[in-house]
DNA sequence: GCTTCTCAATACTGGCCATTGTTGAGAAGC
DNA sequence: GCTTCTCAACAATGGCCAGTATTGAGAAGC
């Protein structure tokens, strides 16, 4: 039974540590597969063969067998979600808790975090993306701050 | 005593790579000094002795000589700014380009980035901070996206 | 046809070690 | 008094290596 993976497919480093936690390794192939889904965005679902083809097109060769293995692995880690189609054949898409915008309040002193949402942030991200011609995938706002407890411990009032 | 959950995103890794780029090392002492200034926020300026004392209070022992060396180092790297007081004695504060909100558009495919600003983001951060009783230090919005060139290369319309 | 298995070749990791940048105390300089 | 220098002790890194998870091709299973 796989370990509970809390953080969605975020940074490359997240994937690495998730894998290491299970004594597994981060390989270019695994990165390529996950990265492909991240580039596609959330709604998209692909079959193993499609993943294989797309990676080939992107000049990121990964053998079909490895694609299958990796899809299964990433699913078991919760980073991908498996869809069983009635017509036969399976599809995969980005894991469920992948909000396009999820934000964190991080205490720089003790490291504790709070999560929050705010549509205004996504709007700002979309505005900037559109201004520069980018296609937005995900917005992550990190607010570096001091939590109530640590703020009290710090002997200074700015 | 607070329990560290995960390292605050932002500068820990930045500092490391900046140092490595110069063939220098990331040590706990350097982290402590920089971290102290980050906790203080932007307006604050401290003398070497004050830094030393505050670190002692925080049970983060760093020798005075090292404090001096580190302050000089961080200044030369632009992470701190040196203020020469007319009365004699120098003070240090967080480097200038440390905006309380600076945001990035990052292409997840080629890695290129664009920077932008948007007061709405800072507002959102402040709202969240205030809601949870946090004292905001800095807002960093990371928009994961595809740049125009890479968006074109990706053969899919979501 | 889609998916998994086999097995030799490959390569990611963690551990260990030498290199050399850093630190701590106290002396020395200004 | 504030800041820098000296030097032995310390420790962050990079390189190297063995251990072993992973990959690629093709065969085999469903």
Tab-separated table of N, CA and C (backbone and C1' of nucleotides) in Angstrom, chain A residues 16 20 25-26 28 65 68-69 89-90, chain C residues 2-7 11-14:
chain	number	residue	atom	x	y	z
A	16	UNK	N	10.881	13.896	-6.182
A	16	UNK	CA	12.070	13.220	-5.674
A	16	UNK	C	11.863	12.737	-4.258
A	20	UNK	N	11.858	8.965	-2.803
A	20	UNK	CA	12.874	8.537	-1.851
A	20	UNK	C	12.243	7.984	-0.595
A	25	UNK	N	13.605	5.781	-6.856
A	25	UNK	CA	14.491	6.787	-7.429
A	25	UNK	C	13.816	7.725	-8.414
A	26	UNK	N	14.394	8.873	-8.493
A	26	UNK	CA	13.906	9.844	-9.455
A	26	UNK	C	14.708	9.680	-10.741
A	28	UNK	N	14.965	10.412	-15.113
A	28	UNK	CA	14.518	11.334	-16.153
A	28	UNK	C	13.195	10.874	-16.744
A	65	UNK	N	7.155	0.133	-22.165
A	65	UNK	CA	7.091	-0.615	-20.907
A	65	UNK	C	7.280	0.325	-19.720
A	68	UNK	N	4.195	2.391	-19.014
A	68	UNK	CA	3.216	1.643	-18.233
A	68	UNK	C	3.617	1.602	-16.766
A	69	UNK	N	4.867	1.233	-16.550
A	69	UNK	CA	5.326	1.131	-15.158
A	69	UNK	C	5.217	2.463	-14.442
A	89	UNK	N	-9.557	-0.265	-21.827
A	89	UNK	CA	-8.467	0.702	-21.927
A	89	UNK	C	-8.513	1.652	-20.751
A	90	UNK	N	-7.347	2.049	-20.298
A	90	UNK	CA	-7.299	2.951	-19.157
A	90	UNK	C	-6.722	4.295	-19.559
C	2	DC	P	-4.533	-0.893	-28.747
C	2	DC	O5'	-4.382	-1.457	-27.259
C	2	DC	C5'	-5.557	-1.725	-26.520
C	2	DC	C4'	-5.187	-2.331	-25.182
C	2	DC	C3'	-4.169	-1.513	-24.360
C	2	DC	O3'	-4.599	-1.506	-23.008
C	2	DC	C1'	-3.373	-3.730	-24.660
C	3	DT	P	-3.789	-0.637	-21.940
C	3	DT	O5'	-2.901	-1.743	-21.240
C	3	DT	C5'	-3.568	-2.865	-20.662
C	3	DT	C4'	-2.579	-3.830	-20.063
C	3	DT	C3'	-1.488	-3.211	-19.192
C	3	DT	O3'	-1.549	-3.832	-17.904
C	3	DT	C1'	-0.558	-4.748	-20.729
C	4	DT	P	-0.490	-3.482	-16.788
C	4	DT	O5'	0.448	-4.774	-16.844
C	4	DT	C5'	-0.154	-6.057	-16.759
C	4	DT	C4'	0.894	-7.138	-16.834
C	4	DT	C3'	2.066	-6.962	-15.867
C	4	DT	O3'	2.357	-8.236	-15.288
C	4	DT	C1'	2.869	-7.197	-18.065
C	5	DC	P	3.524	-8.387	-14.208
C	5	DC	O5'	4.583	-9.258	-15.029
C	5	DC	C5'	4.124	-10.380	-15.778
C	5	DC	C4'	5.300	-11.085	-16.425
C	5	DC	C3'	6.552	-11.118	-15.540
C	5	DC	O3'	7.207	-12.371	-15.717
C	5	DC	C1'	7.013	-9.947	-17.563
C	6	DT	P	8.586	-12.670	-14.942
C	6	DT	O5'	9.662	-12.462	-16.088
C	6	DT	C5'	9.517	-13.167	-17.317
C	6	DT	C4'	10.854	-13.228	-18.050
C	6	DT	C3'	12.057	-13.282	-17.105
C	6	DT	O3'	13.091	-14.059	-17.703
C	6	DT	C1'	12.116	-11.266	-18.372
C	7	DC	P	14.380	-14.495	-16.856
C	7	DC	O5'	15.472	-13.442	-17.366
C	7	DC	C5'	15.664	-13.257	-18.757
C	7	DC	C4'	16.755	-12.209	-19.007
C	7	DC	C3'	17.810	-12.161	-17.905
C	7	DC	O3'	19.049	-11.760	-18.498
C	7	DC	C1'	16.760	-10.087	-18.020
C	11	DA	P	22.896	5.060	-18.793
C	11	DA	O5'	22.413	5.260	-17.294
C	11	DA	C5'	21.023	5.268	-17.002
C	11	DA	C4'	20.837	5.603	-15.535
C	11	DA	C3'	21.761	6.723	-15.051
C	11	DA	O3'	21.176	7.328	-13.915
C	11	DA	C1'	22.270	4.804	-13.883
C	12	DC	P	20.746	8.781	-13.873
C	12	DC	O5'	19.974	8.886	-12.482
C	12	DC	C5'	18.755	8.171	-12.318
C	12	DC	C4'	18.609	7.718	-10.879
C	12	DC	C3'	18.948	8.809	-9.848
C	12	DC	O3'	17.986	8.742	-8.790
C	12	DC	C1'	20.305	6.907	-9.484
C	13	DT	P	17.938	9.935	-7.709
C	13	DT	O5'	18.439	9.249	-6.363
C	13	DT	C5'	19.324	8.170	-6.426
C	13	DT	C4'	19.388	7.476	-5.089
C	13	DT	C3'	19.818	8.410	-3.956
C	13	DT	O3'	19.243	8.003	-2.727
C	13	DT	C1'	21.597	6.903	-4.534
C	14	DG	P	19.474	8.881	-1.415
C	14	DG	O5'	20.587	8.029	-0.662
C	14	DG	C5'	20.365	6.642	-0.433
C	14	DG	C4'	21.563	6.048	0.272
C	14	DG	C3'	22.069	6.888	1.448
C	14	DG	O3'	22.503	5.997	2.492
C	14	DG	C1'	23.761	6.729	-0.219
